[in-house]
Coordinates of C-alpha atoms and ligand atoms in Angstrom, one line a residue:
M16 CA 19.7 47.8 -6.8
N17 CA 16.8 48.3 -9.2
S18 CA 13.9 49.9 -7.2
E19 CA 11.4 49.5 -10.2
R20 CA 8.7 47.1 -9.3
E21 CA 7.7 44.5 -11.8
P22 CA 4.0 45.0 -12.9
T23 CA 1.5 42.5 -11.6
I24 CA -0.4 40.3 -14.0
L25 CA -3.5 42.5 -13.7
E26 CA -1.3 45.6 -14.4
S27 CA 0.1 43.9 -17.4
F28 CA -3.4 43.3 -18.8
Q29 CA -4.1 47.0 -18.1
Q30 CA -0.9 48.2 -19.7
A31 CA -1.9 46.2 -22.8
G32 CA -5.2 48.2 -23.0
M33 CA -7.3 45.5 -21.4
G34 CA -9.2 46.3 -18.3
R35 CA -10.0 44.4 -15.2
R36 CA -13.1 42.9 -16.9
T37 CA -10.9 41.3 -19.6
F38 CA -8.6 39.9 -16.9
L39 CA -11.5 38.5 -15.0
K40 CA -12.9 36.9 -18.2
F41 CA -9.5 35.3 -18.8
C42 CA -9.5 34.0 -15.2
A43 CA -13.1 32.7 -15.5
A44 CA -12.4 30.9 -18.8
T45 CA -9.3 29.3 -17.3
A46 CA -11.1 28.3 -14.2
S47 CA -13.8 26.7 -16.3
L48 CA -11.1 24.8 -18.3
L49 CA -9.6 23.6 -15.0
V50 CA -13.1 22.8 -13.6
L51 CA -12.5 24.8 -10.5
P52 CA -15.3 25.5 -8.0
A53 CA -16.4 29.1 -7.8
A54 CA -14.4 29.8 -4.5
R55 CA -11.2 28.4 -6.0
A56 CA -11.8 30.4 -9.2
A57 CA -12.1 33.6 -7.2
E58 CA -8.9 32.7 -5.3
M59 CA -7.1 32.1 -8.6
A60 CA -8.1 35.6 -9.9
E61 CA -7.0 37.2 -6.7
R62 CA -3.6 35.5 -6.7
L63 CA -2.9 36.2 -10.4
A64 CA -4.0 39.8 -10.1
N65 CA -1.4 40.5 -7.4
M66 CA 1.6 38.6 -8.5
P67 CA 4.3 39.9 -10.8
R68 CA 4.6 38.1 -14.1
P69 CA 6.7 35.0 -13.4
T70 CA 9.8 34.3 -15.5
V71 CA 9.5 31.3 -17.8
I72 CA 12.5 29.8 -19.6
Y73 CA 11.4 27.4 -22.4
L74 CA 14.1 25.0 -23.7
S75 CA 13.7 22.8 -26.8
F76 CA 15.9 19.7 -27.3
Q77 CA 15.3 16.6 -29.5
E78 CA 11.8 17.4 -30.8
C79 CA 9.9 18.3 -33.9
T80 CA 8.4 21.7 -32.7
G81 CA 5.0 20.0 -32.7
C82 CA 4.5 20.8 -29.1
L83 CA 5.1 24.5 -29.6
E84 CA 2.9 24.4 -32.7
S85 CA 0.2 22.9 -30.5
L86 CA 0.7 25.6 -27.9
T87 CA 0.2 28.3 -30.5
R88 CA -3.3 26.9 -31.1
S89 CA -4.5 27.3 -27.6
F90 CA -7.8 29.1 -27.7
Q91 CA -8.5 29.6 -24.0
P92 CA -6.3 30.9 -22.6
T93 CA -4.6 32.0 -25.9
L94 CA -0.9 31.8 -26.2
E95 CA -0.9 35.6 -26.7
S96 CA -2.7 36.3 -23.4
L97 CA -0.3 33.9 -21.7
I98 CA 3.0 35.2 -23.0
F99 CA 2.2 38.9 -23.3
N100 CA 0.2 39.4 -20.1
T101 CA 0.5 36.4 -17.7
I102 CA 4.1 35.2 -17.9
S103 CA 7.4 36.8 -18.8
L104 CA 8.7 34.4 -21.5
S105 CA 12.4 35.1 -21.2
Y106 CA 13.8 32.5 -23.5
N107 CA 12.3 30.4 -26.3
D108 CA 14.5 29.9 -29.3
T109 CA 11.6 29.7 -31.8
L110 CA 9.4 32.6 -30.5
Q111 CA 12.0 35.1 -29.3
A112 CA 13.2 37.9 -31.5
A113 CA 16.7 37.8 -30.2
A114 CA 19.2 35.4 -31.6
G115 CA 22.8 34.2 -31.0
E116 CA 24.8 35.6 -28.2
A117 CA 22.2 38.2 -27.3
A118 CA 19.6 35.5 -26.7
E119 CA 21.9 33.4 -24.6
A120 CA 22.9 36.4 -22.5
A121 CA 19.2 37.3 -22.0
R122 CA 18.5 33.8 -20.8
E123 CA 21.4 33.9 -18.3
D124 CA 20.3 37.3 -17.1
A125 CA 16.7 36.2 -16.6
M126 CA 17.7 33.1 -14.8
R127 CA 20.1 35.0 -12.5
K128 CA 17.4 37.6 -11.6
A129 CA 14.7 34.9 -10.9
W130 CA 17.0 32.2 -9.5
G131 CA 15.0 29.7 -7.5
K132 CA 11.7 31.1 -8.7
Y133 CA 11.4 30.7 -12.5
V134 CA 9.4 28.0 -14.3
L135 CA 11.4 25.9 -16.6
I136 CA 9.5 24.4 -19.6
V137 CA 11.2 21.7 -21.6
D138 CA 10.1 20.0 -24.8
G139 CA 12.1 17.3 -26.5
S140 CA 14.2 14.4 -25.1
I141 CA 17.8 14.8 -24.0
P142 CA 20.5 12.7 -25.7
R143 CA 23.0 11.2 -23.3
A144 CA 25.1 9.1 -25.7
E145 CA 28.6 10.4 -26.7
D146 CA 28.4 13.1 -24.0
G147 CA 25.3 14.6 -25.5
V148 CA 26.8 15.6 -28.8
Y149 CA 23.6 14.8 -30.7
C150 CA 21.9 18.0 -29.5
V151 CA 24.1 21.0 -29.0
I152 CA 22.8 24.6 -28.9
A153 CA 25.1 27.6 -28.7
G154 CA 28.0 25.3 -28.0
K155 CA 26.3 23.7 -25.0
S156 CA 24.9 20.2 -24.9
A157 CA 21.2 19.7 -24.1
L158 CA 22.3 17.7 -21.1
G159 CA 24.4 20.6 -19.8
S160 CA 21.8 23.2 -20.5
L161 CA 19.1 21.2 -18.8
S162 CA 21.0 20.6 -15.6
H163 CA 22.1 24.2 -15.4
A164 CA 18.6 25.6 -16.0
A165 CA 17.0 23.0 -13.7
E166 CA 19.2 24.1 -10.8
G167 CA 17.5 27.4 -10.4
A168 CA 13.9 26.4 -11.4
A169 CA 11.0 26.4 -9.0
A170 CA 9.5 23.6 -11.1
I171 CA 9.9 22.0 -14.5
I172 CA 7.1 21.4 -16.9
A173 CA 8.0 18.7 -19.4
I174 CA 5.8 19.3 -22.5
G175 CA 5.1 16.4 -24.9
T176 CA 5.9 12.7 -24.7
C177 CA 9.5 13.2 -25.7
A178 CA 10.3 15.4 -22.7
A179 CA 8.0 13.3 -20.4
F180 CA 9.0 9.8 -21.4
G181 CA 11.6 10.0 -24.2
G182 CA 9.1 9.7 -27.0
I183 CA 10.1 8.9 -30.5
P184 CA 13.8 9.6 -30.0
Y185 CA 13.7 7.0 -27.2
A186 CA 12.2 4.3 -29.5
A187 CA 14.3 1.3 -30.2
P188 CA 17.2 1.4 -31.0
N189 CA 17.4 4.8 -29.3
P190 CA 20.7 5.8 -31.2
T191 CA 21.2 9.0 -29.3
G192 CA 20.6 7.6 -25.8
A193 CA 17.6 9.8 -25.4
A194 CA 16.2 10.3 -21.9
S195 CA 13.3 12.1 -20.4
V196 CA 13.5 15.2 -18.2
Q197 CA 12.4 13.2 -15.1
D198 CA 15.2 10.6 -15.8
L199 CA 17.8 13.4 -15.4
V200 CA 16.4 15.9 -12.9
G201 CA 15.8 14.4 -9.5
N202 CA 15.8 17.3 -7.2
R203 CA 13.1 19.6 -8.7
P204 CA 9.3 19.1 -9.0
V205 CA 8.5 17.8 -12.5
I206 CA 5.1 18.0 -14.1
N207 CA 4.7 15.9 -17.2
L208 CA 2.3 16.9 -20.0
S209 CA 2.5 14.0 -22.3
G210 CA 1.0 13.7 -25.7
C211 CA 2.4 13.9 -29.2
P212 CA 1.7 16.7 -29.0
P213 CA -0.2 17.6 -25.8
I214 CA -3.5 19.3 -26.1
P215 CA -2.8 23.1 -26.2
E216 CA -5.2 24.0 -23.4
V217 CA -3.6 21.3 -21.2
I218 CA -0.3 23.3 -21.5
T219 CA -1.7 26.8 -20.9
G220 CA -4.1 25.5 -18.2
T221 CA -1.4 23.7 -16.3
I222 CA 0.9 26.7 -16.5
T223 CA -1.8 29.0 -15.1
Y224 CA -2.8 26.5 -12.4
F225 CA 0.8 26.2 -11.3
L226 CA 1.2 30.0 -11.1
S227 CA -2.0 30.1 -9.0
F228 CA -1.7 27.1 -6.7
G229 CA 1.6 25.3 -7.3
V230 CA 2.0 21.7 -8.4
P231 CA -1.4 20.1 -9.1
D232 CA -2.4 16.5 -8.1
L233 CA -0.3 14.2 -10.3
D234 CA -0.8 10.6 -11.4
A235 CA 1.9 7.9 -11.2
Y236 CA 3.5 9.3 -14.3
K237 CA 3.6 12.9 -12.9
R238 CA 0.7 14.0 -15.1
P239 CA -2.0 16.4 -13.8
V240 CA -4.9 14.3 -12.8
M241 CA -7.3 17.0 -13.8
F242 CA -6.3 16.4 -17.5
Y243 CA -5.0 12.8 -17.4
G244 CA -7.3 11.3 -14.8
T245 CA -9.5 9.3 -17.1
S246 CA -8.8 7.2 -20.2
I247 CA -9.9 8.1 -23.7
H248 CA -12.0 5.0 -23.6
D249 CA -13.8 6.1 -20.4
R250 CA -15.1 9.2 -22.2
C251 CA -15.3 8.0 -25.8
Y252 CA -18.6 8.6 -27.6
R253 CA -18.1 5.3 -29.4
R254 CA -18.2 3.4 -26.1
P255 CA -21.8 2.2 -26.4
F256 CA -20.7 0.3 -29.6
Y257 CA -17.8 -1.2 -27.7
D258 CA -20.1 -2.3 -24.9
K259 CA -22.4 -3.9 -27.5
G260 CA -19.5 -5.6 -29.3
L261 CA -20.0 -3.6 -32.5
F262 CA -16.6 -3.1 -34.1
A263 CA -15.4 -1.7 -37.4
K264 CA -13.2 -4.3 -39.1
S265 CA -11.7 -2.0 -41.7
F266 CA -11.6 1.8 -42.2
D267 CA -14.1 1.7 -45.0
D268 CA -16.6 -1.0 -43.9
E269 CA -20.1 -0.5 -42.9
G270 CA -19.1 -0.5 -39.2
A271 CA -16.7 2.3 -39.8
R272 CA -19.4 4.3 -41.7
N273 CA -21.8 3.7 -38.8
G274 CA -19.3 5.0 -36.3
W275 CA -18.7 1.7 -34.5
C276 CA -15.9 1.1 -32.1
L277 CA -12.3 1.2 -33.5
Y278 CA -10.8 -1.3 -31.0
E279 CA -10.2 -4.0 -33.6
L280 CA -8.5 -1.5 -35.8
G281 CA -5.9 -0.9 -33.1
C282 CA -7.4 1.8 -30.9
K283 CA -5.4 2.2 -27.7
G284 CA -8.1 4.3 -26.0
P285 CA -8.6 1.7 -23.2
V286 CA -5.0 2.2 -21.9
T287 CA -4.5 5.8 -22.8
Y288 CA -5.0 8.6 -20.3
N289 CA -5.6 12.0 -21.9
G290 CA -8.3 14.6 -22.3
C291 CA -8.9 14.2 -26.1
A292 CA -12.4 12.7 -25.8
T293 CA -13.7 15.6 -23.7
M294 CA -11.5 18.7 -24.5
K295 CA -10.9 17.7 -28.1
W296 CA -8.6 19.7 -30.4
N297 CA -8.9 23.0 -32.3
D298 CA -11.1 24.8 -29.9
G299 CA -13.1 21.7 -29.2
T300 CA -13.8 20.9 -32.8
S301 CA -12.9 17.2 -33.0
F302 CA -10.4 14.5 -32.0
P303 CA -8.8 11.6 -33.8
I304 CA -11.5 9.0 -33.0
E305 CA -14.2 11.4 -34.1
S306 CA -12.3 11.6 -37.4
G307 CA -12.4 7.8 -37.8
H308 CA -8.9 6.8 -36.6
G309 CA -8.2 4.9 -33.4
C310 CA -6.1 6.4 -30.6
L311 CA -2.4 5.7 -31.0
G312 CA -1.7 6.0 -27.2
C313 CA 0.6 9.0 -27.8
S314 CA 0.4 10.1 -24.2
E315 CA 1.7 6.8 -22.7
P316 CA 5.3 5.8 -22.2
N317 CA 6.8 3.7 -25.0
F318 CA 3.8 4.3 -27.3
W319 CA 6.1 4.1 -30.4
D320 CA 7.4 0.6 -29.5
G321 CA 4.0 -0.6 -28.3
G322 CA 3.6 -3.3 -30.9
G323 CA 1.7 -1.9 -33.9
F324 CA -0.7 1.0 -34.2
Y325 CA -3.2 -1.1 -36.1
Q326 CA -3.2 -4.2 -33.9
P327 CA -5.9 -4.6 -31.4
L328 CA -4.7 -4.4 -27.8
S329 CA -5.6 -8.0 -27.2
A330 CA -3.0 -8.9 -29.9
A331 CA -0.4 -6.1 -29.3
T332 CA 3.0 -7.5 -28.4
G333 CA 4.3 -4.2 -27.1
H334 CA 5.0 -2.3 -23.9
W335 CA 1.7 -0.9 -22.7
P336 CA 1.6 0.4 -19.1
K337 CA 1.8 -2.0 -16.2
A338 CA -1.5 -2.4 -14.5
E339 CA -0.2 -1.1 -11.2
V340 CA 0.6 2.3 -12.6
L341 CA -2.9 2.9 -13.9
G342 CA -5.6 4.0 -11.6
A343 CA -7.0 0.8 -10.0
A344 CA -10.6 1.7 -10.7
A345 CA -9.7 2.6 -14.3
V346 CA -8.0 -0.7 -14.8
L347 CA -11.0 -2.6 -13.4
G348 CA -13.3 -0.5 -15.7
S349 CA -11.1 -1.2 -18.7
V350 CA -10.8 -4.9 -18.1
A351 CA -14.4 -5.2 -17.3
G352 CA -15.2 -3.2 -20.5
I353 CA -13.0 -5.5 -22.6
G354 CA -14.7 -8.5 -21.0
T355 CA -18.1 -7.2 -21.8
A356 CA -17.1 -6.5 -25.4
V357 CA -15.6 -9.9 -25.8
V358 CA -18.8 -11.6 -24.5
A359 CA -21.0 -9.4 -26.7
R360 CA -18.8 -10.1 -29.7
S361 CA -19.0 -13.8 -29.2
R362 CA -22.7 -13.5 -29.3
Q363 CA -22.5 -11.6 -32.5
R364 CA -20.3 -14.1 -34.3
K365 CA -18.1 -17.0 -33.7
L366 CA -14.7 -16.0 -32.5
E367 CA -12.0 -16.7 -35.1
A368 CA -9.8 -19.5 -34.2
A369 CA -6.9 -17.1 -34.2
D370 CA -8.3 -15.2 -31.2
S371 CA -7.4 -18.1 -28.9
S372 CA -3.8 -17.8 -29.7
K373 CA -3.6 -14.0 -29.3
Q374 CA -1.1 -12.7 -26.8
Q375 CA -2.1 -10.5 -23.9
P376 CA -0.8 -6.9 -23.9
G377 CA 2.9 -7.0 -22.8
E378 CA 4.4 -5.1 -20.0
R379 CA 6.2 -1.9 -21.0
S380 CA 10.0 -2.0 -20.8
S381 CA 11.5 0.0 -18.0
Ligands
SF4_1134 S1 -11.8 1.2 -28.0 FE1 -11.3 3.3 -28.8 S2 -13.0 3.8 -30.3 FE2 -13.7 2.0 -29.0 S3 -14.8 3.0 -27.4 FE3 -12.7 2.7 -26.6 S4 -11.7 4.6 -27.1 FE4 -13.6 4.6 -28.3
SF4_1135 S1 -6.6 10.4 -29.3 FE1 -4.8 9.2 -28.5 S2 -3.2 9.3 -30.1 FE2 -4.7 10.9 -30.6 S3 -3.9 12.7 -29.6 FE3 -5.3 11.8 -28.1 S4 -4.0 10.4 -26.8 FE4 -2.8 11.0 -28.6

């Protein structure tokens, strides 16, 4: 039996030449990202300081590597501080130095040593058609690799809309029979971090929260409420224009130049739950709506089949979330907001005759 004790997270910081002060700064910044009260922040620092670095296995299946690309752009905590000092990333086929049989053996070894305790991260959907032949790594299907790794995991974090809901591979006609992690793993806690890709700090923040306190409060889609609890629309800086019924009609009209609401250009912000409007991207620099493009709804199920990125929600034919899975208050707010905007718009100009024949947003397919 190996008597050598694994270094704690604080000791890992110290071994890397960073003192307790740096560790506490890391904890404070993460606590601020998670909006933890002071007592909870201190508790997080205490727990992380004394725990050994947990084993993390990161598997990638049908995906574009965009989620991992996003993770590499996390500013606080940074990916480096996470993987070098906070966790023991034992397998990730893009970031690891090992390859081939050595990499597979290292993964098996890490899983065996931490059986029942490691965190499994998955990005990408899992093809089920033809016995999973559409995604085979090292001779094993994604389906087989997921069920084997899930067996010994303390929890599974599904990163990105493909892993959380099937994503683009799941879009009609779904030729590979793509499924999400939660479709296939029923006996382990699953945390979904949807988004195409997810915001990097949502990934690093959720991992750190899980290590400190376990599974956070989740919404009906198993997403952490702390990051997915409000819609883009609830926090959008263009909301005053929406409420006044001032809408851009094309991407280069006067309304667009004035920063008016992008609802009529297809913005799905009213039914999309994500932190983009507050956390933003690239260290808080901007987010798509601030760059002049409506939200595509990338963190919601079936966003790719949702009935047109450039159709307003009132005309979209697609599969936007059923009302009962959205927060009731948020739904009321959203519906009331749309009502307000429609009334304001009708004051501003006559509603086009076509409006009366527009369809209501459809229910998403199961
Ligand atoms: S519809 Fe889109 S652009 Fe308009 S306020 Fe809502 S989120 Fe912002
Ligand atoms: S603004 Fe909408 S489409 Fe863009 S990243 Fe955020 S949730 Fe996805």
